[in-house]
Short mmCIF file of C-alpha atoms and ligand atoms in Angstrom, two decimals:
data_model
loop_
_atom_site.label_atom_id
_atom_site.label_comp_id
_atom_site.label_asym_id
_atom_site.label_seq_id
_atom_site.Cartn_x
_atom_site.Cartn_y
_atom_site.Cartn_z
CA UNK Q 1 0.00 0.00 0.00
CA UNK Q 2 1.32 3.47 -0.87
CA UNK Q 3 1.41 5.88 2.02
CA UNK Q 4 1.18 9.61 1.39
CA UNK Q 5 4.30 11.20 2.81
CA UNK Q 6 6.59 14.17 2.21
CA UNK Q 7 7.11 15.37 -1.33
CA UNK Q 8 10.67 14.02 -1.33
CA UNK Q 9 9.57 10.59 -0.15
CA UNK Q 10 7.21 7.97 -1.48
CA UNK Q 11 6.90 5.00 0.80
CA UNK Q 12 5.51 1.59 0.34
CA UNK Q 13 4.29 0.31 3.67
CA UNK Q 14 6.73 -2.61 3.44
CA UNK Q 15 9.63 -0.12 3.24
CA UNK Q 16 8.59 1.74 6.37
CA UNK Q 17 10.69 0.85 9.41
CA UNK Q 18 10.65 2.65 12.74
CA UNK Q 19 13.42 2.60 15.34
CA UNK Q 20 11.50 2.33 18.59
CA UNK Q 21 13.61 -0.39 20.20
CA UNK Q 22 16.64 -2.48 19.29
CA UNK Q 23 14.57 -5.60 20.05
CA UNK Q 24 12.70 -5.04 16.75
CA UNK Q 25 15.96 -5.66 14.86
CA UNK Q 26 18.10 -8.72 14.32
CA UNK Q 27 21.71 -8.84 15.43
CA UNK Q 28 22.64 -8.71 11.73
CA UNK Q 29 20.60 -5.53 11.18
CA UNK Q 30 22.11 -3.86 14.25
CA UNK Q 31 25.58 -4.94 13.08
CA UNK Q 32 24.83 -3.34 9.69
CA UNK Q 33 24.03 -0.06 11.47
CA UNK Q 34 27.32 -0.34 13.42
CA UNK Q 35 29.20 -0.88 10.14
CA UNK Q 36 27.49 2.13 8.61
CA UNK Q 37 28.49 4.14 11.68
CA UNK Q 38 32.13 3.17 11.18
CA UNK Q 39 32.05 4.27 7.53
CA UNK Q 40 30.33 7.56 8.29
CA UNK Q 41 32.67 8.32 11.21
CA UNK Q 42 35.70 7.77 8.97
CA UNK Q 43 34.16 9.89 6.20
CA UNK Q 44 33.53 12.71 8.71
CA UNK Q 45 37.13 12.44 9.92
CA UNK Q 46 38.27 12.81 6.31
CA UNK Q 47 35.87 15.74 5.82
CA UNK Q 48 34.37 13.74 2.98
CA UNK Q 49 30.85 12.87 4.07
CA UNK Q 50 28.55 11.91 1.20
CA UNK Q 51 25.42 14.08 1.25
CA UNK Q 52 23.12 11.14 1.98
CA UNK Q 53 20.43 13.26 3.68
CA UNK Q 54 20.53 16.06 1.11
CA UNK Q 55 17.35 18.10 0.96
CA UNK Q 56 15.80 16.05 3.76
CA UNK Q 57 14.46 17.12 7.12
CA UNK Q 58 14.18 15.45 10.50
CA UNK Q 59 11.48 16.69 12.87
CA UNK Q 60 12.86 16.49 16.41
CA UNK Q 61 10.16 16.46 19.09
CA UNK Q 62 11.50 17.00 22.62
CA UNK Q 63 9.18 16.65 25.60
CA UNK Q 64 12.28 16.59 27.84
CA UNK Q 65 15.53 18.57 27.82
CA UNK Q 66 18.52 17.20 25.97
CA UNK Q 67 22.05 18.19 25.07
CA UNK Q 68 23.52 15.17 23.29
CA UNK Q 69 20.44 13.85 21.51
CA UNK Q 70 19.37 17.25 20.22
CA UNK Q 71 22.80 18.44 19.11
CA UNK Q 72 23.77 15.10 17.57
CA UNK Q 73 20.59 14.72 15.49
CA UNK Q 74 20.62 18.33 14.31
CA UNK Q 75 24.33 18.23 13.48
CA UNK Q 76 24.04 14.84 11.77
CA UNK Q 77 21.27 16.18 9.52
CA UNK Q 78 23.37 19.23 8.61
CA UNK Q 79 26.56 17.24 7.99
CA UNK Q 80 24.68 14.96 5.60
CA UNK Q 81 23.15 17.85 3.65
CA UNK Q 82 19.78 18.04 5.41
CA UNK Q 83 18.04 19.92 8.17
CA UNK Q 84 16.80 19.32 11.71
CA UNK Q 85 13.75 21.06 13.16
CA UNK Q 86 13.66 21.38 16.95
CA UNK Q 87 10.07 21.09 18.18
CA UNK Q 88 9.42 21.49 21.90
CA UNK Q 89 5.93 21.12 23.39
CA UNK Q 90 5.85 24.94 23.57
CA UNK Q 91 6.31 25.16 19.81
CA UNK Q 92 3.83 22.59 18.53
CA UNK Q 93 0.30 21.49 19.27
CA UNK Q 94 1.08 17.84 20.00
CA UNK Q 95 -1.08 16.45 22.77
CA UNK Q 96 -2.66 19.85 23.56
CA UNK Q 97 -4.48 21.29 20.59
CA UNK Q 98 -3.79 18.43 18.20
CA UNK Q 99 -4.00 14.67 18.51
CA UNK Q 100 -0.99 12.44 18.16
CA UNK Q 101 -2.35 10.94 14.99
CA UNK Q 102 -2.92 14.27 13.25
CA UNK Q 103 0.54 15.56 14.22
CA UNK Q 104 2.12 12.32 12.95
CA UNK Q 105 0.26 12.54 9.64
CA UNK Q 106 0.98 16.25 9.11
CA UNK Q 107 4.69 15.90 9.88
CA UNK Q 108 4.84 12.90 7.52
CA UNK Q 109 3.70 15.16 4.66
CA UNK Q 110 6.55 17.60 5.29
CA UNK Q 111 9.59 15.84 6.70
CA UNK Q 112 11.43 12.62 5.92
CA UNK Q 113 11.88 11.21 9.41
CA UNK Q 114 10.61 12.01 12.91
CA UNK Q 115 12.66 11.69 16.09
CA UNK Q 116 10.81 11.98 19.39
CA UNK Q 117 12.02 12.18 22.99
CA UNK Q 118 8.94 11.60 25.06
CA UNK Q 119 7.82 11.03 28.64
CA UNK Q 120 5.79 7.93 27.78
CA UNK Q 121 6.66 5.13 25.36
CA UNK Q 122 3.02 5.19 24.19
CA UNK Q 123 3.62 8.62 22.62
CA UNK Q 124 6.47 7.52 20.38
CA UNK Q 125 4.67 4.25 19.59
CA UNK Q 126 1.54 6.27 18.73
CA UNK Q 127 3.50 8.54 16.42
CA UNK Q 128 4.86 5.44 14.68
CA UNK Q 129 1.38 4.01 14.31
CA UNK Q 130 0.16 7.01 12.35
CA UNK Q 131 3.32 8.37 10.69
CA UNK Q 132 4.09 7.40 7.13
CA UNK Q 133 7.78 8.23 7.58
CA UNK Q 134 10.19 6.50 9.97
CA UNK Q 135 9.87 7.37 13.66
CA UNK Q 136 12.93 7.14 15.91
CA UNK Q 137 12.72 6.83 19.69
CA UNK Q 138 15.04 9.52 21.09
CA UNK Q 139 14.37 8.29 24.66
CA UNK Q 140 11.20 7.39 26.51
CA UNK Q 141 10.39 6.16 30.00
CA UNK Q 142 11.31 2.61 28.95
CA UNK Q 143 14.08 2.75 26.35
CA UNK Q 144 16.91 4.77 24.83
CA UNK Q 145 17.84 2.88 21.64
CA UNK Q 146 19.86 5.60 19.86
CA UNK Q 147 22.07 5.84 22.96
CA UNK Q 148 22.65 2.12 22.83
CA UNK Q 149 23.84 2.19 19.21
CA UNK Q 150 26.46 4.73 20.34
CA UNK Q 151 27.33 2.52 23.32
CA UNK Q 152 27.75 -0.65 21.25
CA UNK Q 153 29.92 1.25 18.78
CA UNK Q 154 32.06 2.72 21.60
CA UNK Q 155 32.51 -0.75 23.11
CA UNK Q 156 33.55 -2.01 19.67
CA UNK Q 157 36.11 0.82 19.32
CA UNK Q 158 37.62 -0.10 22.70
CA UNK Q 159 37.54 -3.89 22.52
CA UNK Q 160 40.24 -5.60 24.58
CA UNK Q 161 42.83 -7.34 22.38
CA UNK Q 162 41.50 -10.56 20.90
CA UNK Q 163 37.90 -10.01 22.02
CA UNK Q 164 34.70 -9.47 20.06
CA UNK Q 165 31.54 -7.79 21.32
CA UNK Q 166 30.10 -11.18 22.24
CA UNK Q 167 33.10 -11.84 24.55
CA UNK Q 168 32.46 -8.79 26.71
CA UNK Q 169 31.21 -8.78 30.27
CA UNK Q 170 29.35 -5.55 30.99
CA UNK Q 171 28.33 -4.43 34.49
CA UNK Q 172 25.63 -1.81 34.84
CA UNK Q 173 25.71 -0.46 38.41
CA UNK Q 174 22.61 1.35 39.55
CA UNK Q 175 18.94 1.87 38.90
CA UNK Q 176 16.82 0.11 36.25
CA UNK Q 177 16.71 3.08 33.87
CA UNK Q 178 15.76 3.37 30.21
CA UNK Q 179 19.48 2.98 29.49
CA UNK Q 180 19.67 -0.17 31.63
CA UNK Q 181 16.81 -1.82 29.72
CA UNK Q 182 18.23 -0.92 26.32
CA UNK Q 183 21.72 -2.08 27.26
CA UNK Q 184 20.32 -5.27 28.81
CA UNK Q 185 18.45 -6.07 25.59
CA UNK Q 186 21.26 -5.13 23.19
CA UNK Q 187 24.14 -6.72 25.15
CA UNK Q 188 22.27 -10.02 25.55
CA UNK Q 189 21.28 -9.93 21.86
CA UNK Q 190 24.97 -9.65 20.99
CA UNK Q 191 25.85 -12.60 23.23
CA UNK Q 192 27.57 -10.64 25.99
CA UNK Q 193 27.38 -11.29 29.72
CA UNK Q 194 25.30 -8.49 31.19
CA UNK Q 195 25.28 -7.91 34.94
CA UNK Q 196 22.77 -5.57 36.49
CA UNK Q 197 24.11 -4.68 39.93
CA UNK Q 198 21.27 -3.01 41.78
CA UNK Q 199 19.49 -3.01 45.15
CA UNK Q 200 16.59 -5.49 45.12
CA UNK Q 201 14.03 -2.73 45.63
CA UNK Q 202 14.94 -1.05 42.32
CA UNK Q 203 15.73 -4.07 40.18
CA UNK Q 204 14.38 -4.34 36.63
CA UNK Q 205 10.83 -5.62 36.11
CA UNK Q 206 10.34 -9.27 35.21
CA UNK Q 207 9.20 -8.40 31.63
CA UNK Q 208 12.65 -6.92 30.93
CA UNK Q 209 14.40 -9.96 32.35
CA UNK Q 210 12.23 -12.26 30.23
CA UNK Q 211 13.26 -10.40 27.06
CA UNK Q 212 16.94 -10.58 28.01
CA UNK Q 213 16.76 -14.27 28.94
CA UNK Q 214 15.12 -15.05 25.60
CA UNK Q 215 17.93 -13.15 23.85
CA UNK Q 216 20.51 -15.21 25.76
CA UNK Q 217 18.88 -18.47 24.65
CA UNK Q 218 19.61 -17.49 21.04
CA UNK Q 219 22.89 -15.62 21.43
CA UNK Q 220 24.67 -17.61 24.12
CA UNK Q 221 24.83 -14.51 26.31
CA UNK Q 222 24.24 -14.44 30.04
CA UNK Q 223 22.14 -12.25 32.31
CA UNK Q 224 23.14 -11.81 35.94
CA UNK Q 225 20.99 -9.83 38.37
CA UNK Q 226 22.64 -9.16 41.69
CA UNK Q 227 22.82 -6.73 44.60
CA UNK Q 228 26.48 -7.56 45.12
CA UNK Q 229 28.85 -4.82 43.93
CA UNK Q 230 31.75 -7.30 44.22
CA UNK Q 231 30.36 -8.68 40.95
CA UNK Q 232 32.16 -5.90 39.04
CA UNK Q 233 35.34 -8.00 39.42
CA UNK Q 234 36.73 -8.97 36.03
CA UNK Q 235 34.19 -6.98 34.00
CA UNK Q 236 35.41 -5.36 30.78
CA UNK Q 237 33.08 -2.39 31.12
CA UNK Q 238 31.41 -0.74 34.11
CA UNK Q 239 28.49 1.57 33.38
CA UNK Q 240 26.72 4.11 35.60
CA UNK Q 241 23.60 6.23 35.09
CA UNK Q 242 21.53 8.68 37.13
CA UNK Q 243 19.84 7.33 40.23
CA UNK Q 244 16.66 9.20 39.33
CA UNK Q 245 15.26 10.86 36.20
CA UNK Q 246 12.39 13.17 35.23
CA UNK Q 247 9.17 12.02 36.84
CA UNK Q 248 11.03 10.32 39.73
CA UNK Q 249 11.72 13.47 41.76
CA UNK Q 250 9.30 12.27 44.48
CA UNK Q 251 11.58 9.28 45.06
CA UNK Q 252 14.80 11.30 45.01
CA UNK Q 253 15.56 11.04 48.73
CA UNK Q 254 14.87 7.32 49.04
CA UNK Q 255 16.79 6.57 45.85
CA UNK Q 256 19.86 8.54 46.90
CA UNK Q 257 19.77 6.94 50.37
CA UNK Q 258 19.52 3.46 48.83
CA UNK Q 259 22.20 3.82 46.15
CA UNK Q 260 24.78 6.02 47.90
CA UNK Q 261 27.47 5.08 48.84
CA UNK Q 262 27.45 1.36 47.89
CA UNK Q 263 26.39 1.74 44.23
CA UNK Q 264 28.48 4.79 43.39
CA UNK Q 265 31.05 3.91 40.71
CA UNK Q 266 34.10 5.14 42.59
CA UNK Q 267 37.81 4.54 42.16
CA UNK Q 268 37.36 1.81 44.78
CA UNK Q 269 34.75 0.02 42.66
CA UNK Q 270 36.76 0.46 39.45
CA UNK Q 271 39.82 -1.01 41.22
CA UNK Q 272 37.68 -4.01 42.10
CA UNK Q 273 36.67 -4.32 38.43
CA UNK Q 274 40.34 -4.50 37.45
CA UNK Q 275 43.01 -2.35 35.80
CA UNK Q 276 41.65 -2.81 32.28
CA UNK Q 277 37.97 -2.19 33.02
CA UNK Q 278 36.57 0.78 31.13
CA UNK Q 279 34.01 3.23 32.44
CA UNK Q 280 30.98 4.37 30.45
CA UNK Q 281 28.10 6.75 31.24
CA UNK Q 282 25.52 8.04 28.77
CA UNK Q 283 25.74 11.50 30.43
CA UNK Q 284 24.64 13.87 31.82
CA UNK Q 285 26.42 12.68 34.96
CA UNK Q 286 25.87 13.81 38.50
CA UNK Q 287 29.45 13.47 39.61
CA UNK Q 288 29.80 12.57 43.27
CA UNK Q 289 26.43 10.81 43.05
CA UNK Q 290 26.35 7.79 40.69
CA UNK Q 291 30.08 8.07 39.88
CA UNK Q 292 33.06 10.02 41.06
CA UNK Q 293 34.70 12.81 39.08
CA UNK Q 294 37.98 10.91 39.44
CA UNK Q 295 36.49 7.91 37.61
CA UNK Q 296 35.04 10.18 34.91
CA UNK Q 297 38.45 11.78 34.34
CA UNK Q 298 40.48 8.57 34.62
CA UNK Q 299 42.37 7.07 31.64
CA UNK Q 300 39.89 4.17 31.66
CA UNK Q 301 36.93 6.50 31.14
CA UNK Q 302 35.55 6.47 27.58
CA UNK Q 303 32.55 8.69 28.32
CA UNK Q 304 33.44 11.43 25.85
CA UNK Q 305 34.07 8.95 23.03
CA UNK Q 306 30.64 7.58 23.92
CA UNK Q 307 29.13 11.08 23.75
CA UNK Q 308 30.78 11.82 20.38
CA UNK Q 309 29.45 8.54 19.06
CA UNK Q 310 25.91 9.84 19.58
CA UNK Q 311 26.65 11.89 16.45
CA UNK Q 312 28.09 8.83 14.70
CA UNK Q 313 24.93 6.89 15.56
CA UNK Q 314 22.52 9.62 14.47
CA UNK Q 315 24.25 9.97 11.08
CA UNK Q 316 23.81 6.24 10.51
CA UNK Q 317 20.21 6.23 11.77
CA UNK Q 318 19.17 9.10 9.49
CA UNK Q 319 20.73 7.35 6.49
CA UNK Q 320 19.72 3.77 7.33
CA UNK Q 321 16.06 4.60 7.84
CA UNK Q 322 15.60 6.96 4.88
CA UNK Q 323 17.91 5.73 2.13
CA UNK Q 324 15.33 3.45 0.55
CA UNK Q 325 12.87 6.29 0.25
CA UNK Q 326 14.97 8.47 -2.03
CA UNK Q 327 13.46 9.29 -5.37
CA UNK Q 328 16.35 10.21 -7.63
CA UNK Q 329 15.03 12.31 -10.51
CA UNK Q 330 16.61 11.83 -13.92
CA UNK Q 331 18.60 14.70 -15.43
CA UNK Q 332 15.79 15.12 -17.98
CA UNK Q 333 13.13 15.43 -15.28
CA UNK Q 334 15.23 17.96 -13.38
CA UNK Q 335 15.89 19.99 -16.52
CA UNK Q 336 12.22 19.91 -17.55
CA UNK Q 337 11.05 21.23 -14.16
CA UNK Q 338 13.77 23.88 -14.07
CA UNK Q 339 12.94 25.10 -17.54
CA UNK Q 340 9.18 25.17 -16.86
CA UNK Q 341 9.49 27.06 -13.56
CA UNK Q 342 12.12 29.50 -14.83
CA UNK Q 343 10.06 30.10 -17.96
CA UNK Q 344 7.06 30.90 -15.78
CA UNK Q 345 9.05 33.23 -13.50
CA UNK Q 346 10.65 35.06 -16.44
CA UNK Q 347 7.19 35.84 -17.82
CA UNK Q 348 5.85 37.32 -14.56
N1 CP O 401 22.51 10.67 26.95
C1 CP O 401 21.56 11.52 26.56
O1 CP O 401 20.48 11.15 26.05
O2 CP O 401 21.89 12.83 26.71
P1 CP O 401 20.90 14.05 26.54
O3 CP O 401 19.83 13.93 27.60
O4 CP O 401 21.75 15.27 26.72
O5 CP O 401 20.28 13.98 25.17
#
């Protein structure tokens, strides 16, 4: 079925793919995106990026603040020859004066891809239901898939000698956040050992664990859920994230009291992990809460590579999800339109 979409895009429904969660993609498809990231990163380094998003626009809906996600998507669009439109709830009618479905359908007639950072997963899923262009989840209460593409790529760039992604043991220390879930799903899909080290009270819901266990059955990965911070020993990567996020302010005191000091990724905890263990954090970080400034600044910290790779990931996501929708006009068609329009203008 043909779906009406922006003038630069004609989609068949079978071509339309959204990026709401990594679980919707095979390991091979995610590996393809990682390969594309590597090529685009190298091309950017060489100042030779092909204009693969030329003339295209990404609508960027932000219900929550953002530094990395906003700047990386907007910059990726520009670097690839296109344009990013920042749309905050103050700027558009979404959810107030206009339904989700109407906003999704209107944006689909004007832009080539929609990225949405939302409070509730249902919002981004609802946009995808009605949009006729790809919808990308730029973070919701459940997941943060674009972050995880950057994280997988950063892990790949820093692989210990002789290891592949599937050989890694990754420890996530702290709350069951949208980053925890996405890492849990992606790491187990890639066959890694994923340890969630977290107080029992805040451990991940059973539905998440079921998804990860199912991944392990196929990939050979392993999922370990523990309260014991000693479990960082021997891990290749230790990851921290905020102990509370938007919407959890009411629980701030209890969360901080539960996680601090035992679950703070400190020099002490990194020493337990071992001399080669690397530290990751999606940022923004509350230093002296979930991790120490010393760990962030240590030689084993790869947090700023991880942040830069948000841009690497967004370039690949914009290209991967829109490249099939390009309509390349022939030289004759271009010349015919140019001549017709210029002829009209000259006679005004
Ligand atoms: N990691 C991350 O999503 O950062 P921002 O909130 O700054 O986008």
